XYZ file of C-alpha atoms in Angstrom:
590
model
C -24.057 2.251 16.945
C -22.979 -0.266 14.293
C -19.759 0.581 12.470
C -17.985 -1.297 9.722
C -14.542 -0.878 11.295
C -13.058 0.568 14.462
C -11.915 4.175 14.627
C -8.135 3.784 14.584
C -6.287 5.410 17.478
C -2.633 5.822 18.381
C 0.074 8.401 18.946
C 2.560 7.901 16.098
C 0.794 8.809 12.862
C -2.382 8.296 10.830
C -3.078 8.221 7.090
C -6.525 7.904 5.492
C -7.146 7.828 1.758
C -9.430 6.496 -0.921
C -7.114 3.559 -1.732
C -5.386 1.178 0.640
C -2.110 1.214 -1.303
C -1.868 5.002 -1.024
C -2.568 4.838 2.715
C 0.004 2.070 3.193
C 2.610 3.985 1.183
C 2.028 7.148 3.177
C 2.293 5.183 6.407
C 5.578 3.654 5.247
C 7.004 7.161 4.867
C 5.900 8.056 8.407
C 7.521 4.878 9.705
C 10.730 5.883 7.936
C 10.823 9.218 9.779
C 9.000 11.417 7.293
C 6.364 13.896 8.355
C 2.706 14.276 7.368
C 3.566 16.306 4.281
C 6.075 13.763 2.994
C 3.449 11.069 3.522
C 0.736 13.042 1.733
C 2.910 13.670 -1.332
C 3.859 9.995 -1.466
C 0.231 8.916 -1.202
C -0.798 11.423 -3.883
C 1.610 10.071 -6.489
C 0.484 6.524 -5.679
C -3.152 7.615 -6.191
C -2.221 8.773 -9.701
C -1.186 5.191 -10.448
C -3.771 3.075 -8.610
C -6.824 5.293 -9.224
C -6.245 6.442 -12.832
C -10.007 6.608 -13.405
C -10.228 9.192 -10.625
C -7.158 11.423 -10.980
C -3.812 11.930 -12.682
C -0.634 14.046 -12.574
C -2.113 16.622 -15.005
C -5.164 17.190 -12.830
C -5.556 19.599 -9.938
C -5.563 19.615 -6.144
C -6.584 22.041 -3.400
C -4.710 21.354 -0.166
C -5.324 22.592 3.370
C -2.359 22.190 5.679
C -1.675 23.073 9.273
C 2.027 22.776 10.157
C 2.479 22.174 13.885
C 2.144 25.433 15.786
C 1.033 27.417 12.717
C -2.259 28.675 11.348
C -3.906 26.625 8.575
C -3.320 27.716 5.001
C -4.543 26.688 1.574
C -2.142 25.535 -1.112
C -3.843 26.075 -4.460
C -3.041 23.478 -7.097
C -5.851 24.567 -9.408
C -4.473 25.857 -12.689
C -6.165 28.700 -14.585
C -7.687 28.871 -18.048
C -5.013 29.172 -20.755
C -4.417 32.486 -22.507
C -6.299 31.298 -25.574
C -9.359 30.099 -23.622
C -11.672 32.966 -24.476
C -15.447 32.867 -24.693
C -15.257 34.238 -28.250
C -13.015 31.377 -29.354
C -15.275 28.679 -27.917
C -18.513 30.186 -29.197
C -16.941 30.672 -32.643
C -16.670 26.886 -32.722
C -20.445 26.640 -32.308
C -20.242 25.690 -28.624
C -22.613 26.922 -25.926
C -20.920 24.889 -23.181
C -17.292 23.895 -22.654
C -17.070 20.205 -23.625
C -16.826 17.668 -20.826
C -13.815 15.946 -22.401
C -10.986 16.755 -24.791
C -8.235 19.383 -24.897
C -10.620 22.369 -25.064
C -11.650 21.494 -21.496
C -8.081 21.387 -20.178
C -7.000 24.030 -17.677
C -3.310 24.528 -16.969
C -2.367 21.426 -14.941
C -1.885 22.337 -11.290
C -1.528 19.208 -9.165
C 2.095 18.311 -9.875
C 3.483 21.744 -8.998
C 1.369 21.959 -5.839
C 2.611 18.622 -4.514
C 6.222 19.527 -5.197
C 5.843 22.972 -3.638
C 4.402 21.300 -0.530
C 7.305 18.858 -0.440
C 9.885 21.608 -0.828
C 8.457 23.976 1.765
C 7.110 21.603 4.408
C 8.484 18.123 3.754
C 11.778 16.545 4.738
C 12.224 13.761 2.161
C 13.863 13.853 -1.254
C 11.917 13.741 -4.492
C 13.238 10.234 -5.097
C 11.947 9.122 -1.678
C 8.382 10.223 -2.364
C 8.251 8.939 -5.968
C 9.643 5.476 -5.228
C 6.306 3.877 -4.345
C 4.500 5.317 -7.367
C 7.276 4.255 -9.737
C 7.177 0.746 -8.293
C 3.417 0.357 -8.794
C 3.576 1.849 -12.295
C 6.490 -0.331 -13.384
C 5.664 -3.628 -11.681
C 1.890 -3.317 -11.514
C -0.883 -3.090 -8.959
C -4.100 -5.105 -8.623
C -6.751 -3.158 -10.512
C -9.803 -2.173 -8.482
C -13.179 -3.056 -9.991
C -14.076 0.439 -11.142
C -11.045 0.837 -13.428
C -12.292 -1.870 -15.773
C -15.922 -0.773 -15.614
C -14.868 2.810 -16.376
C -12.817 1.716 -19.372
C -15.789 -0.295 -20.640
C -17.961 2.846 -20.731
C -15.510 4.496 -23.155
C -14.340 1.390 -25.000
C -15.670 2.485 -28.403
C -14.120 5.956 -28.032
C -10.763 4.432 -27.104
C -10.831 1.942 -29.966
C -11.872 4.415 -32.664
C -10.488 7.787 -31.539
C -8.294 7.752 -28.438
C -6.031 4.915 -29.531
C -3.196 5.850 -27.156
C -5.626 5.239 -24.284
C -6.635 1.913 -25.801
C -2.972 0.877 -25.927
C -2.714 1.314 -22.155
C -6.141 0.304 -20.902
C -7.364 -2.171 -23.526
C -4.429 -4.547 -23.700
C -5.333 -7.413 -26.064
C -8.727 -5.742 -26.446
C -9.693 -6.374 -22.832
C -10.325 -3.849 -20.067
C -8.444 -4.429 -16.788
C -10.114 -7.251 -14.859
C -10.634 -6.790 -11.112
C -7.461 -7.883 -9.340
C -5.413 -8.194 -12.519
C -2.008 -6.525 -12.479
C -2.196 -3.177 -14.242
C 1.070 -1.595 -15.314
C 1.863 1.845 -16.700
C 5.469 1.611 -17.905
C 5.305 4.985 -19.677
C 4.466 6.736 -16.402
C 7.287 4.884 -14.622
C 9.725 6.038 -17.305
C 8.422 9.611 -17.031
C 9.168 9.795 -13.317
C 12.524 8.032 -13.728
C 13.619 10.536 -16.374
C 12.293 13.393 -14.261
C 14.378 12.182 -11.316
C 17.492 11.853 -13.446
C 17.160 15.409 -14.767
C 16.288 16.823 -11.341
C 19.186 15.123 -9.586
C 21.548 16.440 -12.240
C 20.833 19.887 -10.797
C 22.954 19.067 -7.743
C 22.751 17.414 -4.319
C 20.398 19.844 -2.585
C 16.876 18.590 -1.829
C 15.184 21.907 -2.566
C 17.228 22.467 -5.722
C 16.232 19.071 -7.078
C 12.573 19.700 -6.364
C 12.679 23.077 -8.124
C 14.525 21.488 -11.041
C 11.726 18.910 -11.342
C 9.146 21.700 -11.338
C 11.066 23.345 -14.198
C 11.084 20.074 -16.163
C 7.302 19.898 -15.814
C 6.847 23.503 -16.937
C 9.428 23.808 -19.685
C 11.155 20.460 -20.262
C 10.227 17.182 -21.932
C 6.949 16.877 -20.004
C 5.779 20.323 -21.099
C 6.713 19.562 -24.715
C 4.647 16.362 -24.737
C 1.665 18.076 -23.088
C 1.643 20.935 -25.601
C 1.958 18.510 -28.489
C -1.108 16.470 -27.488
C -3.128 19.613 -26.635
C -2.628 20.753 -30.209
C -4.029 17.575 -31.782
C -7.574 17.398 -33.102
C -9.500 15.288 -30.593
C -13.064 13.996 -30.365
C -14.910 15.349 -27.317
C -18.418 15.293 -25.799
C -19.670 17.860 -28.322
C -19.494 15.092 -30.931
C -16.856 17.033 -32.870
C -13.068 17.060 -32.988
C -11.384 20.120 -31.549
C -7.857 21.380 -30.967
C -6.943 22.672 -27.515
C -5.555 26.082 -26.593
C -2.988 25.129 -23.934
C 0.510 26.389 -24.827
C 4.035 26.153 -23.513
C 3.822 29.725 -22.266
C 0.754 28.790 -20.195
C 2.649 25.917 -18.573
C 5.772 27.969 -17.975
C 3.836 30.781 -16.275
C 2.014 28.651 -13.701
C 3.057 28.183 -10.097
C 1.039 26.827 -7.212
C 0.630 29.297 -4.361
C -0.511 29.679 -0.759
C -3.488 31.693 0.417
C -5.609 32.249 3.498
C -8.537 29.870 4.002
C -12.163 30.883 4.343
C -13.412 30.054 7.855
C -16.592 29.928 9.927
C -17.167 28.955 13.563
C -20.176 26.874 14.596
C -20.702 25.629 18.176
C -16.996 25.886 18.922
C -15.878 24.217 15.677
C -13.975 26.456 13.244
C -13.914 24.998 9.738
C -11.304 26.107 7.196
C -11.972 25.759 3.462
C -10.609 27.009 0.125
C -12.101 30.337 -0.929
C -14.702 31.495 -3.450
C -12.748 30.123 -6.420
C -13.920 26.745 -5.092
C -17.268 25.526 -3.790
C -15.696 25.254 -0.305
C -17.640 28.187 1.233
C -20.857 26.238 0.512
C -19.898 24.134 3.531
C -19.559 27.258 5.665
C -22.838 28.704 4.422
C -24.650 25.492 5.304
C -23.329 25.744 8.875
C -24.337 29.414 9.057
C -27.892 28.500 8.010
C -28.406 25.899 10.744
C -30.914 26.757 13.483
C -29.533 26.968 16.997
C -31.828 24.211 18.283
C -30.821 21.617 15.666
C -30.928 18.073 17.014
C -29.167 15.211 15.299
C -31.169 12.690 13.282
C -34.826 12.487 12.337
C -36.880 14.030 9.571
C -36.574 17.660 10.688
C -32.789 17.323 10.765
C -32.531 15.906 7.241
C -35.170 18.231 5.779
C -33.429 21.282 7.239
C -30.037 20.208 5.900
C -31.369 19.468 2.411
C -33.128 22.823 2.179
C -30.087 24.664 3.513
C -27.935 22.921 0.909
C -30.212 24.219 -1.848
C -29.860 27.806 -0.620
C -26.071 27.583 -0.284
C -25.701 26.001 -3.717
C -27.920 28.680 -5.245
C -25.519 31.278 -3.863
C -22.653 29.270 -5.338
C -24.219 29.553 -8.783
C -24.754 33.301 -8.550
C -21.739 34.512 -6.612
C -18.816 32.033 -6.589
C -15.876 31.978 -8.980
C -12.348 33.282 -9.425
C -13.936 36.534 -10.546
C -16.095 36.814 -7.409
C -16.416 40.316 -5.997
C -18.922 39.482 -3.274
C -18.150 39.706 0.453
C -18.002 36.262 2.030
C -18.206 37.980 5.420
C -21.633 39.262 4.389
C -22.740 35.831 3.204
C -21.714 34.286 6.533
C -23.146 37.097 8.668
C -26.029 36.495 11.116
C -28.223 39.091 9.367
C -27.839 37.537 5.923
C -28.433 34.013 7.194
C -31.426 34.983 9.308
C -33.078 36.203 6.111
C -32.028 33.117 4.180
C -33.051 30.720 6.974
C -36.568 32.144 6.895
C -36.928 30.663 3.387
C -36.741 27.125 4.795
C -40.317 25.998 5.241
C -42.038 22.695 5.898
C -42.158 21.837 2.191
C -39.331 21.034 -0.189
C -38.404 23.909 -2.479
C -38.036 23.392 -6.220
C -36.681 26.867 -6.916
C -33.121 28.034 -7.317
C -33.077 30.961 -4.871
C -29.762 32.829 -4.690
C -29.543 35.560 -2.091
C -28.863 39.270 -2.381
C -25.720 39.975 -0.343
C -25.333 43.699 0.300
C -28.558 44.208 -1.680
C -27.050 43.086 -4.973
C -29.181 41.329 -7.571
C -27.970 37.849 -8.563
C -27.208 37.046 -12.187
C -27.252 33.462 -13.441
C -26.114 31.776 -16.623
C -28.657 31.781 -19.418
C -28.502 27.969 -19.326
C -29.862 28.047 -15.793
C -32.446 30.685 -16.602
C -33.629 28.576 -19.537
C -34.935 26.003 -17.097
C -33.988 22.667 -15.609
C -32.790 19.788 -17.706
C -32.990 16.186 -16.553
C -29.889 14.628 -15.045
C -28.575 11.975 -17.447
C -27.869 8.621 -15.839
C -24.547 8.708 -14.059
C -23.760 12.290 -15.070
C -21.262 14.142 -12.920
C -19.228 12.869 -10.040
C -19.154 10.455 -8.293
C -20.507 7.932 -10.779
C -19.268 6.874 -14.164
C -21.958 7.347 -16.776
C -24.025 4.355 -17.809
C -25.192 6.078 -20.999
C -21.808 6.548 -22.641
C -21.055 9.988 -21.225
C -17.528 10.288 -19.915
C -17.288 11.687 -16.429
C -14.897 11.154 -13.571
C -14.440 11.151 -9.888
C -11.945 12.236 -7.300
C -9.585 11.021 -4.589
C -8.824 12.184 -1.087
C -5.998 11.870 1.439
C -5.617 13.035 5.056
C -2.537 12.715 7.266
C -1.617 13.652 10.826
C 1.746 12.885 12.424
C 3.176 12.648 15.936
C 4.459 16.227 15.762
C 0.978 17.592 15.123
C 1.329 18.381 11.410
C -2.004 17.902 9.648
C -3.134 17.966 6.015
C -6.255 17.357 3.905
C -6.111 17.191 0.092
C -8.564 16.328 -2.681
C -6.692 15.448 -5.886
C -8.750 15.011 -9.041
C -8.880 15.564 -12.779
C -6.718 14.123 -15.505
C -8.595 10.828 -15.177
C -8.331 8.240 -17.938
C -11.696 9.168 -19.486
C -10.956 12.907 -19.679
C -8.499 13.085 -22.581
C -6.326 10.715 -24.615
C -3.301 9.324 -22.800
C -0.127 11.182 -23.761
C 1.884 8.209 -25.086
C 5.295 9.468 -23.968
C 4.087 10.299 -20.453
C 1.446 7.718 -19.519
C -1.274 10.139 -18.394
C -3.916 12.447 -19.963
C -4.818 16.105 -19.545
C -7.707 17.215 -17.344
C -11.086 18.812 -18.085
C -11.712 21.323 -15.296
C -12.683 24.131 -17.713
C -16.030 22.362 -18.209
C -17.036 24.016 -14.921
C -16.892 27.505 -16.423
C -19.697 29.267 -18.290
C -19.554 30.706 -21.802
C -21.780 33.613 -20.690
C -19.699 36.791 -20.221
C -19.703 38.790 -17.022
C -20.273 36.000 -14.466
C -17.909 35.250 -11.561
C -17.277 31.847 -13.155
C -17.175 32.859 -16.822
C -14.418 31.288 -18.902
C -11.633 33.863 -18.711
C -7.903 33.515 -19.519
C -5.878 33.466 -16.309
C -8.864 32.709 -14.082
C -9.269 29.438 -12.230
C -12.432 27.480 -13.031
C -14.643 27.176 -9.973
C -13.782 23.733 -8.680
C -15.881 21.264 -6.703
C -12.732 19.988 -4.958
C -13.114 20.834 -1.299
C -10.879 19.494 1.510
C -11.706 20.530 5.070
C -9.799 21.234 8.260
C -11.482 21.806 11.615
C -10.134 23.604 14.679
C -11.211 23.797 18.325
C -10.047 26.805 20.366
C -7.654 27.688 17.567
C -6.007 24.245 17.487
C -6.282 22.029 14.390
C -8.106 18.875 15.468
C -9.462 17.184 12.335
C -8.736 16.915 8.591
C -11.356 15.360 6.359
C -12.885 15.249 2.906
C -14.478 13.151 0.214
C -14.672 12.611 -3.529
C -18.027 13.342 -5.120
C -18.068 16.588 -7.107
C -21.134 18.620 -6.171
C -21.800 16.136 -3.367
C -18.545 16.855 -1.521
C -19.844 19.751 0.559
C -23.082 17.903 1.229
C -21.608 14.637 2.510
C -18.863 16.479 4.429
C -21.299 18.688 6.348
C -23.271 15.657 7.480
C -19.999 14.020 8.540
C -18.957 17.012 10.667
C -22.372 17.173 12.303
C -22.191 13.440 12.971
C -18.879 13.985 14.765
C -19.970 17.121 16.605
C -23.445 16.005 17.702
C -22.865 12.317 18.501
C -21.074 10.469 21.263
C -17.309 10.043 21.299
C -15.494 6.715 21.288
C -12.580 5.811 23.592
C -12.061 9.456 24.506
C -11.812 10.680 20.923
C -14.141 11.574 18.059
C -16.111 8.661 16.621
C -14.745 9.166 13.128
C -15.684 5.770 11.756
C -19.193 5.982 13.150
C -19.624 9.355 11.446
C -18.232 8.032 8.153
C -20.619 5.067 8.308
C -23.754 7.106 9.055
C -26.397 6.987 6.265
C -25.921 9.931 3.932
C -27.730 11.695 1.079
C -27.378 14.382 -1.562
C -29.589 16.682 -3.611
C -29.236 17.653 -7.281
C -31.621 20.615 -6.989
C -29.124 23.017 -8.607
C -27.040 23.012 -11.807
C -24.338 20.355 -11.914
C -20.785 21.631 -12.172
C -20.172 19.043 -14.887
C -21.147 18.896 -18.541
C -24.023 19.029 -19.545
C -24.846 21.075 -16.398
C -28.146 19.303 -15.641
C -30.284 19.690 -12.513
C -33.205 17.952 -10.815
C -35.294 20.411 -8.750
C -36.640 18.966 -5.516
C -34.491 15.842 -5.702
C -32.832 14.039 -2.824
C -30.979 10.734 -3.137
C -30.760 8.788 0.130
C -29.214 5.559 1.284
C -31.899 3.018 2.114
C -30.412 2.711 5.618
C -31.828 6.118 6.455
C -35.054 4.227 7.164
C -38.561 3.932 5.734
C -40.177 6.384 8.215
C -37.740 9.179 7.278
C -38.109 8.420 3.563
C -41.903 8.487 3.774
C -41.948 11.781 5.671
C -39.495 13.432 3.282
C -41.779 12.454 0.426
C -44.785 13.816 2.308
C -42.932 17.138 2.582
C -42.546 17.270 -1.192
C -39.055 15.887 -1.755
C -38.526 13.721 -4.846
C -36.748 10.924 -3.000
C -34.631 8.367 -4.829
C -33.668 5.476 -2.572
C -30.174 4.214 -3.301
C -28.287 1.142 -2.177
C -27.573 0.824 1.574
C -23.940 1.928 1.147
C -23.993 4.324 -1.802
C -23.678 7.898 -0.457
C -20.452 9.442 0.820
C -16.742 8.676 0.423
C -15.316 10.270 3.574
C -11.769 10.020 4.881
C -10.703 11.644 8.150
C -7.879 11.966 10.666
C -7.947 13.755 14.012
C -5.692 14.817 16.878
C -6.541 15.631 20.483
C -4.285 18.601 21.385
C -4.469 17.798 25.122
C -3.481 14.137 24.979
C -1.782 13.834 21.592
C -4.021 10.872 20.725
C -4.478 10.501 16.983
C -7.517 8.978 15.242
C -8.417 7.943 11.705
C -11.253 6.445 9.683
C -12.050 5.731 6.044
C -15.039 5.080 3.856
C -16.121 1.423 3.495
C -18.332 2.170 0.477
C -16.814 0.739 -2.671
C -14.474 -1.497 -0.656
C -11.508 0.698 -1.469
C -10.792 3.418 1.103
C -8.605 2.568 4.081
C -6.931 4.189 7.050
C -3.626 3.099 8.540
C -1.891 4.212 11.698
C -0.508 3.423 15.112
């Protein structure tokens, strides 16, 4: 099997992320005696700097962590809708969808508090230790990756005419950042330096300083700047200027929190995911739908997975959300999935077919019931729009250390094309509320205090109760499509050097379908679609088309952005791999 890189193996520590500088920074923390959680927090703050088109401090992050000897748990860094984010308010503005950009789309920022809560409860390093790398790259610069400049170019006119604070940072001298050119963000460096100064004034204790920094974010100078920009009239994807609803009280009331993961066991692999407030259970439902005689590769394999994805995503649309009152146990039960599996025939389905758990009738948004709309070019993650629409992408980081601590996290939101840069802070607000509906009474209806259903979906796998692998990918609606194929590639293929062939699984040709409503504005869908990498092969492509799939053949390395780390509980051998697509992701370890 050809692979682009070796699967890294060692016994000391492994970091895999979507940017080599984040992986290197996390590895430096491990080398300095920090644990996996210290390394993950360090890498996360570096990702805010070096992938500003993909995430930012005012975005969100779901985290799955497994401290050595403990059960996995989810740390939720997804903020809720503000108190003023009511359906009546948005519809009174003439809106039928939450805009894809601008302050009306901003949930309460959740990422910063989640990372600091993780550091306080499970890390060992000081706040200054974990912020040092990010401050250095923001102050002194980092070589811009290609996609930063190309992303800025898609929103150049908006920046120059409306979001002038963003133009000041990303259109220096009227030019977008050239690939490899040093990109600096001095305002962000000053933000973190002031934060450190105020936090350290709270006293010498590590935990006290971290909590003081969390208070500065919620109620100090950072909160004041966020509320100020949220209250400014801003052009968004509706074509109109709107004022946001995020207030100081909303910021002050938020705290990240821990919760139990959703889990499902398939052929000895137990996968842990965030719950029904995310799309994470889609992964579990896809596993539950698999036939017992599934063999890896070939047309039947891909056809079965694509059709199972459609059924799981249909359930997502009908039943998932922070207001979900459905039983996930029912949706993962053999009886429910036997009925659902029977819907998978020899031909590709073009229908959105949610199930009826416990005999309940599904209810969908009126926008879905009105019929499919074409997918605009580049709409939704993971691509940046080529037609002027402003969309974003996501990052990912996985870490495992020599003590057996393991973590997977998918930070996103607050990307440079989501909202104007807050001049005093050096970063914009996010847009996660665009994933909610303005129809009342749905599990994912826009509701004050409820989290928008997120596409962010890290994964952690166990064998015999022991955490053995952390993995995930950017990609919005594609995350729990690409990740399932990755797990099956690991589980159903040969091992390498006594461990899982992580890099081989990352490199395998991948695909995705858009045969369900996108989570992103303008919520388009393409019934019957499947986008495949050309490497999947002409015979498979031809047979998928014969079975009725609308196949779009992409570039050879265009589908999937996986990162992964693993640990063998018996030997202590650690492994890691990272996505070669885009020439950006890297793993580091020894």
